PDB file of C-alpha atoms in Angstrom:
ATOM      1  CA  ALA N   1      96.836 102.174  12.269  1.00  0.00           C
ATOM      2  CA  GLN N   2      99.190 103.371   9.611  1.00  0.00           C
ATOM      3  CA  SER N   3      98.201 105.263   6.485  1.00  0.00           C
ATOM      4  CA  VAL N   4      99.840 106.898   3.499  1.00  0.00           C
ATOM      5  CA  THR N   5      98.775 109.966   1.565  1.00  0.00           C
ATOM      6  CA  GLN N   6     100.277 110.754  -1.811  1.00  0.00           C
ATOM      7  CA  LEU N   7      99.544 114.310  -2.860  1.00  0.00           C
ATOM      8  CA  GLY N   8      98.651 114.454  -6.519  1.00  0.00           C
ATOM      9  CA  SER N   9      97.380 111.444  -8.404  1.00  0.00           C
ATOM     10  CA  HIS N  10      99.033 112.752 -11.581  1.00  0.00           C
ATOM     11  CA  VAL N  11     102.217 114.792 -11.950  1.00  0.00           C
ATOM     12  CA  SER N  12     103.469 116.051 -15.308  1.00  0.00           C
ATOM     13  CA  VAL N  13     106.991 117.381 -15.871  1.00  0.00           C
ATOM     14  CA  SER N  14     109.172 118.260 -18.806  1.00  0.00           C
ATOM     15  CA  GLU N  15     112.204 116.187 -19.648  1.00  0.00           C
ATOM     16  CA  GLY N  16     115.151 117.557 -17.687  1.00  0.00           C
ATOM     17  CA  ALA N  17     112.984 119.165 -15.012  1.00  0.00           C
ATOM     18  CA  LEU N  18     112.928 118.349 -11.310  1.00  0.00           C
ATOM     19  CA  VAL N  19     110.690 115.496 -10.240  1.00  0.00           C
ATOM     20  CA  LEU N  20     108.991 115.859  -6.836  1.00  0.00           C
ATOM     21  CA  LEU N  21     106.460 113.276  -5.697  1.00  0.00           C
ATOM     22  CA  ARG N  22     104.966 113.877  -2.281  1.00  0.00           C
ATOM     23  CA  CYS N  23     104.218 111.315   0.404  1.00  0.00           C
ATOM     24  CA  ASN N  24     102.984 111.820   3.952  1.00  0.00           C
ATOM     25  CA  TYR N  25     102.387 109.014   6.386  1.00  0.00           C
ATOM     26  CA  SER N  26     100.855 108.371   9.739  1.00  0.00           C
ATOM     27  CA  SER N  27     102.168 105.698  12.019  1.00  0.00           C
ATOM     28  CA  SER N  28     101.953 105.073  15.730  1.00  0.00           C
ATOM     29  CA  VAL N  29     105.536 103.841  15.870  1.00  0.00           C
ATOM     30  CA  PRO N  30     108.715 104.702  13.947  1.00  0.00           C
ATOM     31  CA  PRO N  31     107.986 103.532  10.429  1.00  0.00           C
ATOM     32  CA  TYR N  32     109.837 101.879   7.639  1.00  0.00           C
ATOM     33  CA  LEU N  33     109.175 103.758   4.402  1.00  0.00           C
ATOM     34  CA  PHE N  34     109.344 102.672   0.798  1.00  0.00           C
ATOM     35  CA  TRP N  35     108.937 103.956  -2.721  1.00  0.00           C
ATOM     36  CA  TYR N  36     107.993 101.474  -5.415  1.00  0.00           C
ATOM     37  CA  VAL N  37     107.697 102.100  -9.158  1.00  0.00           C
ATOM     38  CA  GLN N  38     105.356 100.379 -11.590  1.00  0.00           C
ATOM     39  CA  TYR N  39     106.110 100.586 -15.283  1.00  0.00           C
ATOM     40  CA  PRO N  40     103.274  99.869 -17.724  1.00  0.00           C
ATOM     41  CA  ASN N  41     102.162  96.241 -17.703  1.00  0.00           C
ATOM     42  CA  GLN N  42     104.661  95.279 -15.031  1.00  0.00           C
ATOM     43  CA  GLY N  43     104.692  94.514 -11.344  1.00  0.00           C
ATOM     44  CA  LEU N  44     106.071  96.854  -8.712  1.00  0.00           C
ATOM     45  CA  GLN N  45     109.786  97.153  -8.052  1.00  0.00           C
ATOM     46  CA  LEU N  46     111.567  98.797  -5.178  1.00  0.00           C
ATOM     47  CA  LEU N  47     113.091 102.227  -5.834  1.00  0.00           C
ATOM     48  CA  LEU N  48     114.392 102.887  -2.336  1.00  0.00           C
ATOM     49  CA  LYS N  49     113.598 102.412   1.327  1.00  0.00           C
ATOM     50  CA  TYR N  50     114.256 103.985   4.702  1.00  0.00           C
ATOM     51  CA  THR N  51     114.693 101.740   7.715  1.00  0.00           C
ATOM     52  CA  THR N  52     117.070 103.420  10.155  1.00  0.00           C
ATOM     53  CA  GLY N  53     120.112 105.678  10.030  1.00  0.00           C
ATOM     54  CA  ALA N  54     120.666 108.366   7.419  1.00  0.00           C
ATOM     55  CA  THR N  55     117.462 110.162   6.596  1.00  0.00           C
ATOM     56  CA  LEU N  56     118.440 110.910   2.988  1.00  0.00           C
ATOM     57  CA  VAL N  57     118.097 107.694   1.049  1.00  0.00           C
ATOM     58  CA  LYS N  58     119.402 107.147  -2.453  1.00  0.00           C
ATOM     59  CA  GLY N  59     117.767 104.675  -4.776  1.00  0.00           C
ATOM     60  CA  ILE N  60     117.987 103.385  -8.290  1.00  0.00           C
ATOM     61  CA  ASN N  61     117.805 105.498 -11.449  1.00  0.00           C
ATOM     62  CA  GLY N  62     118.915 108.692  -9.696  1.00  0.00           C
ATOM     63  CA  PHE N  63     115.988 108.941  -7.297  1.00  0.00           C
ATOM     64  CA  GLU N  64     116.310 109.879  -3.665  1.00  0.00           C
ATOM     65  CA  ALA N  65     113.976 110.539  -0.753  1.00  0.00           C
ATOM     66  CA  GLU N  66     114.324 112.215   2.615  1.00  0.00           C
ATOM     67  CA  PHE N  67     112.643 111.019   5.785  1.00  0.00           C
ATOM     68  CA  LYS N  68     111.448 114.017   7.809  1.00  0.00           C
ATOM     69  CA  LYS N  69     109.993 112.840  11.078  1.00  0.00           C
ATOM     70  CA  SER N  70     108.775 116.286  12.139  1.00  0.00           C
ATOM     71  CA  GLU N  71     106.782 116.617   8.919  1.00  0.00           C
ATOM     72  CA  THR N  72     105.841 112.894   8.703  1.00  0.00           C
ATOM     73  CA  SER N  73     106.978 113.040   5.090  1.00  0.00           C
ATOM     74  CA  PHE N  74     109.019 110.939   2.703  1.00  0.00           C
ATOM     75  CA  HIS N  75     109.024 112.865  -0.579  1.00  0.00           C
ATOM     76  CA  LEU N  76     110.679 111.398  -3.673  1.00  0.00           C
ATOM     77  CA  THR N  77     112.883 113.565  -5.885  1.00  0.00           C
ATOM     78  CA  LYS N  78     115.027 113.354  -8.988  1.00  0.00           C
ATOM     79  CA  PRO N  79     116.975 116.374 -10.233  1.00  0.00           C
ATOM     80  CA  SER N  80     116.397 115.787 -13.939  1.00  0.00           C
ATOM     81  CA  ALA N  81     113.511 113.784 -15.386  1.00  0.00           C
ATOM     82  CA  HIS N  82     114.046 111.345 -18.210  1.00  0.00           C
ATOM     83  CA  MET N  83     111.428 109.983 -20.565  1.00  0.00           C
ATOM     84  CA  SER N  84     112.026 106.516 -19.115  1.00  0.00           C
ATOM     85  CA  ASP N  85     110.865 107.747 -15.693  1.00  0.00           C
ATOM     86  CA  ALA N  86     107.250 107.797 -16.864  1.00  0.00           C
ATOM     87  CA  ALA N  87     105.494 105.318 -14.584  1.00  0.00           C
ATOM     88  CA  GLU N  88     103.286 105.080 -11.533  1.00  0.00           C
ATOM     89  CA  TYR N  89     104.947 105.574  -8.177  1.00  0.00           C
ATOM     90  CA  PHE N  90     103.726 104.206  -4.878  1.00  0.00           C
ATOM     91  CA  CYS N  91     104.757 105.230  -1.401  1.00  0.00           C
ATOM     92  CA  ALA N  92     104.339 102.610   1.315  1.00  0.00           C
ATOM     93  CA  VAL N  93     104.764 102.378   5.057  1.00  0.00           C
ATOM     94  CA  SER N  94     105.456  99.361   7.211  1.00  0.00           C
ATOM     95  CA  ASP N  95     105.386  99.198  10.949  1.00  0.00           C
ATOM     96  CA  LEU N  96     105.114  96.636  13.667  1.00  0.00           C
ATOM     97  CA  GLY N  97     101.556  95.399  13.910  1.00  0.00           C
ATOM     98  CA  GLY N  98     102.255  92.926  16.644  1.00  0.00           C
ATOM     99  CA  GLY N  99     104.953  90.320  17.035  1.00  0.00           C
ATOM    100  CA  SER N 100     106.727  90.111  13.718  1.00  0.00           C
ATOM    101  CA  ASN N 101     103.644  91.188  11.868  1.00  0.00           C
ATOM    102  CA  TYR N 102     105.157  93.730   9.510  1.00  0.00           C
ATOM    103  CA  LYS N 103     102.837  94.632   6.656  1.00  0.00           C
ATOM    104  CA  LEU N 104     102.943  97.246   3.953  1.00  0.00           C
ATOM    105  CA  THR N 105     100.273  99.893   3.552  1.00  0.00           C
ATOM    106  CA  PHE N 106     100.380 101.579   0.147  1.00  0.00           C
ATOM    107  CA  GLY N 107      99.363 105.021  -0.973  1.00  0.00           C
ATOM    108  CA  LYS N 108      97.037 105.365  -3.932  1.00  0.00           C
ATOM    109  CA  GLY N 109      99.847 106.103  -6.332  1.00  0.00           C
ATOM    110  CA  THR N 110     101.079 109.031  -8.426  1.00  0.00           C
ATOM    111  CA  LEU N 111     101.244 108.733 -12.186  1.00  0.00           C
ATOM    112  CA  LEU N 112     104.292 110.570 -13.525  1.00  0.00           C
ATOM    113  CA  THR N 113     104.178 111.823 -17.100  1.00  0.00           C
ATOM    114  CA  VAL N 114     107.349 113.167 -18.713  1.00  0.00           C
ATOM    115  CA  ASN N 115     106.891 115.504 -21.676  1.00  0.00           C
ATOM    116  CA  PRO N 116     109.569 115.916 -24.354  1.00  0.00           C
TER     117      PRO N 116
ATOM    118  CA  ASP R   1     113.745  83.391 -15.343  1.00  0.00           C
ATOM    119  CA  ALA R   2     111.547  85.584 -13.186  1.00  0.00           C
ATOM    120  CA  ASP R   3     111.790  85.078  -9.432  1.00  0.00           C
ATOM    121  CA  VAL R   4     108.038  85.488  -8.873  1.00  0.00           C
ATOM    122  CA  THR R   5     105.681  84.124 -11.498  1.00  0.00           C
ATOM    123  CA  GLN R   6     101.918  84.328 -11.754  1.00  0.00           C
ATOM    124  CA  THR R   7      99.534  82.287 -13.867  1.00  0.00           C
ATOM    125  CA  PRO R   8      97.464  83.083 -15.755  1.00  0.00           C
ATOM    126  CA  ARG R   9      98.497  86.573 -16.829  1.00  0.00           C
ATOM    127  CA  ASN R  10      95.065  87.396 -18.130  1.00  0.00           C
ATOM    128  CA  ARG R  11      91.701  85.793 -17.438  1.00  0.00           C
ATOM    129  CA  ILE R  12      88.160  86.587 -18.437  1.00  0.00           C
ATOM    130  CA  THR R  13      85.424  84.745 -16.611  1.00  0.00           C
ATOM    131  CA  LYS R  14      81.729  84.953 -15.849  1.00  0.00           C
ATOM    132  CA  THR R  15      79.871  85.808 -12.689  1.00  0.00           C
ATOM    133  CA  GLY R  16      79.547  82.819 -10.373  1.00  0.00           C
ATOM    134  CA  LYS R  17      82.544  80.900 -11.704  1.00  0.00           C
ATOM    135  CA  ARG R  18      85.301  79.633  -9.438  1.00  0.00           C
ATOM    136  CA  ILE R  19      88.711  81.000 -10.332  1.00  0.00           C
ATOM    137  CA  MET R  20      92.192  80.169  -9.071  1.00  0.00           C
ATOM    138  CA  LEU R  21      95.209  82.401  -9.506  1.00  0.00           C
ATOM    139  CA  GLU R  22      98.570  80.835  -8.884  1.00  0.00           C
ATOM    140  CA  CYS R  23     101.859  82.235  -7.687  1.00  0.00           C
ATOM    141  CA  SER R  24     105.255  80.570  -7.569  1.00  0.00           C
ATOM    142  CA  GLN R  25     108.571  81.923  -6.347  1.00  0.00           C
ATOM    143  CA  THR R  26     112.167  80.809  -6.566  1.00  0.00           C
ATOM    144  CA  LYS R  27     113.535  83.353  -4.081  1.00  0.00           C
ATOM    145  CA  GLY R  28     113.321  80.978  -1.129  1.00  0.00           C
ATOM    146  CA  HIS R  29     111.257  83.469   0.865  1.00  0.00           C
ATOM    147  CA  ASP R  30     108.934  82.350   3.631  1.00  0.00           C
ATOM    148  CA  ARG R  31     106.503  85.260   3.330  1.00  0.00           C
ATOM    149  CA  MET R  32     104.000  85.588   0.515  1.00  0.00           C
ATOM    150  CA  TYR R  33     101.206  88.065  -0.160  1.00  0.00           C
ATOM    151  CA  TRP R  34      98.241  88.636  -2.449  1.00  0.00           C
ATOM    152  CA  TYR R  35      97.177  92.181  -3.373  1.00  0.00           C
ATOM    153  CA  ARG R  36      94.620  93.631  -5.698  1.00  0.00           C
ATOM    154  CA  GLN R  37      95.141  96.884  -7.548  1.00  0.00           C
ATOM    155  CA  ASP R  38      92.300  99.092  -8.673  1.00  0.00           C
ATOM    156  CA  PRO R  39      92.762 102.407 -10.495  1.00  0.00           C
ATOM    157  CA  GLY R  40      93.000 105.265  -8.020  1.00  0.00           C
ATOM    158  CA  LEU R  41      92.995 102.947  -5.001  1.00  0.00           C
ATOM    159  CA  GLY R  42      96.562 101.687  -4.964  1.00  0.00           C
ATOM    160  CA  LEU R  43      97.276  98.170  -3.714  1.00  0.00           C
ATOM    161  CA  ARG R  44      95.206  96.527  -1.045  1.00  0.00           C
ATOM    162  CA  LEU R  45      96.213  93.409   0.844  1.00  0.00           C
ATOM    163  CA  ILE R  46      93.927  90.394   0.460  1.00  0.00           C
ATOM    164  CA  TYR R  47      95.808  87.624   2.311  1.00  0.00           C
ATOM    165  CA  TYR R  48      99.304  86.997   3.528  1.00  0.00           C
ATOM    166  CA  SER R  49     101.253  83.988   4.715  1.00  0.00           C
ATOM    167  CA  PHE R  50     104.365  84.085   6.868  1.00  0.00           C
ATOM    168  CA  ASP R  51     105.043  80.380   6.438  1.00  0.00           C
ATOM    169  CA  VAL R  52     103.260  77.279   5.157  1.00  0.00           C
ATOM    170  CA  LYS R  53     101.170  76.907   8.318  1.00  0.00           C
ATOM    171  CA  ASP R  54     100.501  80.594   8.917  1.00  0.00           C
ATOM    172  CA  ILE R  55      97.829  82.300   6.794  1.00  0.00           C
ATOM    173  CA  ASN R  56      96.222  85.606   7.665  1.00  0.00           C
ATOM    174  CA  LYS R  57      93.469  87.796   6.314  1.00  0.00           C
ATOM    175  CA  GLY R  58      94.321  91.190   4.947  1.00  0.00           C
ATOM    176  CA  GLU R  59      92.086  94.223   4.713  1.00  0.00           C
ATOM    177  CA  ILE R  60      89.836  92.927   1.905  1.00  0.00           C
ATOM    178  CA  SER R  61      89.613  89.138   2.274  1.00  0.00           C
ATOM    179  CA  ASP R  62      85.841  88.742   1.847  1.00  0.00           C
ATOM    180  CA  GLY R  63      85.049  86.678  -1.252  1.00  0.00           C
ATOM    181  CA  TYR R  64      88.583  85.259  -1.474  1.00  0.00           C
ATOM    182  CA  SER R  65      90.414  82.242  -0.087  1.00  0.00           C
ATOM    183  CA  VAL R  66      94.022  81.109  -0.295  1.00  0.00           C
ATOM    184  CA  SER R  67      96.107  77.974  -0.132  1.00  0.00           C
ATOM    185  CA  ARG R  68      99.804  77.736   0.672  1.00  0.00           C
ATOM    186  CA  GLN R  69     100.740  74.443  -0.933  1.00  0.00           C
ATOM    187  CA  ALA R  70     104.470  74.763  -0.272  1.00  0.00           C
ATOM    188  CA  GLN R  71     106.986  77.418   0.637  1.00  0.00           C
ATOM    189  CA  ALA R  72     107.190  78.364  -3.021  1.00  0.00           C
ATOM    190  CA  LYS R  73     103.486  78.298  -3.941  1.00  0.00           C
ATOM    191  CA  PHE R  74     100.585  80.480  -2.847  1.00  0.00           C
ATOM    192  CA  SER R  75      97.228  80.352  -4.641  1.00  0.00           C
ATOM    193  CA  LEU R  76      94.316  82.755  -4.506  1.00  0.00           C
ATOM    194  CA  SER R  77      90.777  81.537  -5.186  1.00  0.00           C
ATOM    195  CA  LEU R  78      87.583  83.368  -5.932  1.00  0.00           C
ATOM    196  CA  GLU R  79      84.888  80.879  -4.963  1.00  0.00           C
ATOM    197  CA  SER R  80      82.115  82.632  -6.866  1.00  0.00           C
ATOM    198  CA  ALA R  81      83.429  85.518  -8.927  1.00  0.00           C
ATOM    199  CA  ILE R  82      81.522  88.785  -9.112  1.00  0.00           C
ATOM    200  CA  PRO R  83      82.082  91.792 -11.395  1.00  0.00           C
ATOM    201  CA  ASN R  84      83.525  94.022  -8.667  1.00  0.00           C
ATOM    202  CA  GLN R  85      86.390  91.549  -8.345  1.00  0.00           C
ATOM    203  CA  THR R  86      87.594  92.717 -11.742  1.00  0.00           C
ATOM    204  CA  ALA R  87      91.085  94.022 -10.972  1.00  0.00           C
ATOM    205  CA  LEU R  88      94.805  93.489 -11.348  1.00  0.00           C
ATOM    206  CA  TYR R  89      96.091  90.938  -8.840  1.00  0.00           C
ATOM    207  CA  PHE R  90      99.661  90.808  -7.618  1.00  0.00           C
ATOM    208  CA  CYS R  91     101.555  88.206  -5.676  1.00  0.00           C
ATOM    209  CA  ALA R  92     104.585  89.279  -3.668  1.00  0.00           C
ATOM    210  CA  THR R  93     107.222  87.648  -1.491  1.00  0.00           C
ATOM    211  CA  SER R  94     109.575  88.830   1.214  1.00  0.00           C
ATOM    212  CA  ASP R  95     112.158  87.478   3.588  1.00  0.00           C
ATOM    213  CA  PHE R  96     111.853  88.598   7.217  1.00  0.00           C
ATOM    214  CA  THR R  97     114.816  90.756   8.186  1.00  0.00           C
ATOM    215  CA  GLY R  98     113.493  92.283  11.385  1.00  0.00           C
ATOM    216  CA  GLY R  99     111.463  94.958   9.726  1.00  0.00           C
ATOM    217  CA  GLY R 100     111.661  97.005   6.571  1.00  0.00           C
ATOM    218  CA  ASP R 101     111.425  93.871   4.456  1.00  0.00           C
ATOM    219  CA  THR R 102     111.529  94.472   0.735  1.00  0.00           C
ATOM    220  CA  GLN R 103     108.644  92.843  -1.093  1.00  0.00           C
ATOM    221  CA  TYR R 104     109.229  91.395  -4.551  1.00  0.00           C
ATOM    222  CA  PHE R 105     106.283  91.434  -6.903  1.00  0.00           C
ATOM    223  CA  GLY R 106     105.145  89.180  -9.688  1.00  0.00           C
ATOM    224  CA  PRO R 107     104.005  90.587 -13.042  1.00  0.00           C
ATOM    225  CA  GLY R 108     100.331  90.499 -12.138  1.00  0.00           C
ATOM    226  CA  THR R 109      97.167  88.766 -13.316  1.00  0.00           C
ATOM    227  CA  ARG R 110      94.512  90.861 -15.004  1.00  0.00           C
ATOM    228  CA  LEU R 111      91.128  89.384 -14.101  1.00  0.00           C
ATOM    229  CA  THR R 112      87.883  90.431 -15.735  1.00  0.00           C
ATOM    230  CA  VAL R 113      84.580  89.142 -14.371  1.00  0.00           C
ATOM    231  CA  LEU R 114      81.650  89.619 -16.739  1.00  0.00           C
TER     232      LEU R 114
END
């Protein structure tokens, strides 16, 4: 069974500082990995995803994440935080559950606060 | 217009009432999902449907039922609502691409059961 652990339910950074949101996963097979963002009073939207190929994945709004198989990690980073980045971020993993039975398992989320 | 819509957006009901949450999509996707979100618990899968005739239970299906009326419509019902079903409910869709499918989420329905 797959699972996702997001370290830190709440991360606070200053505007212009590095953003680092941590995600570790467990999966019995090579996973597909996702980061979603949820702005207040909205649904989730995809930031970026890793399927195959290059392990450094670039997403929207200047975010990127690196798949590290040896560390079973998929941490999300952004070099310089902006006030508009304040949101909740969810890491998710998808792997083959049988046939074409791909399902997402989400982490519990990390709330990012950006201070002026 | 939004690709995935949910109605109602907010609902307050009483214990024991039957409630239906509706989801419609214009993305043409075969796969649809219902999740609930609780603070500190992330999103948990209630039911999912890979096509009109294929409906499957997720990890927390007890107390819920679903109906896939058409490719574009997927409804979630609470037959007899209870207070611990108070949560934010999301519908999502995806198109099977061989794995790593992106899911597209609706805006959510905030349900309060008194």
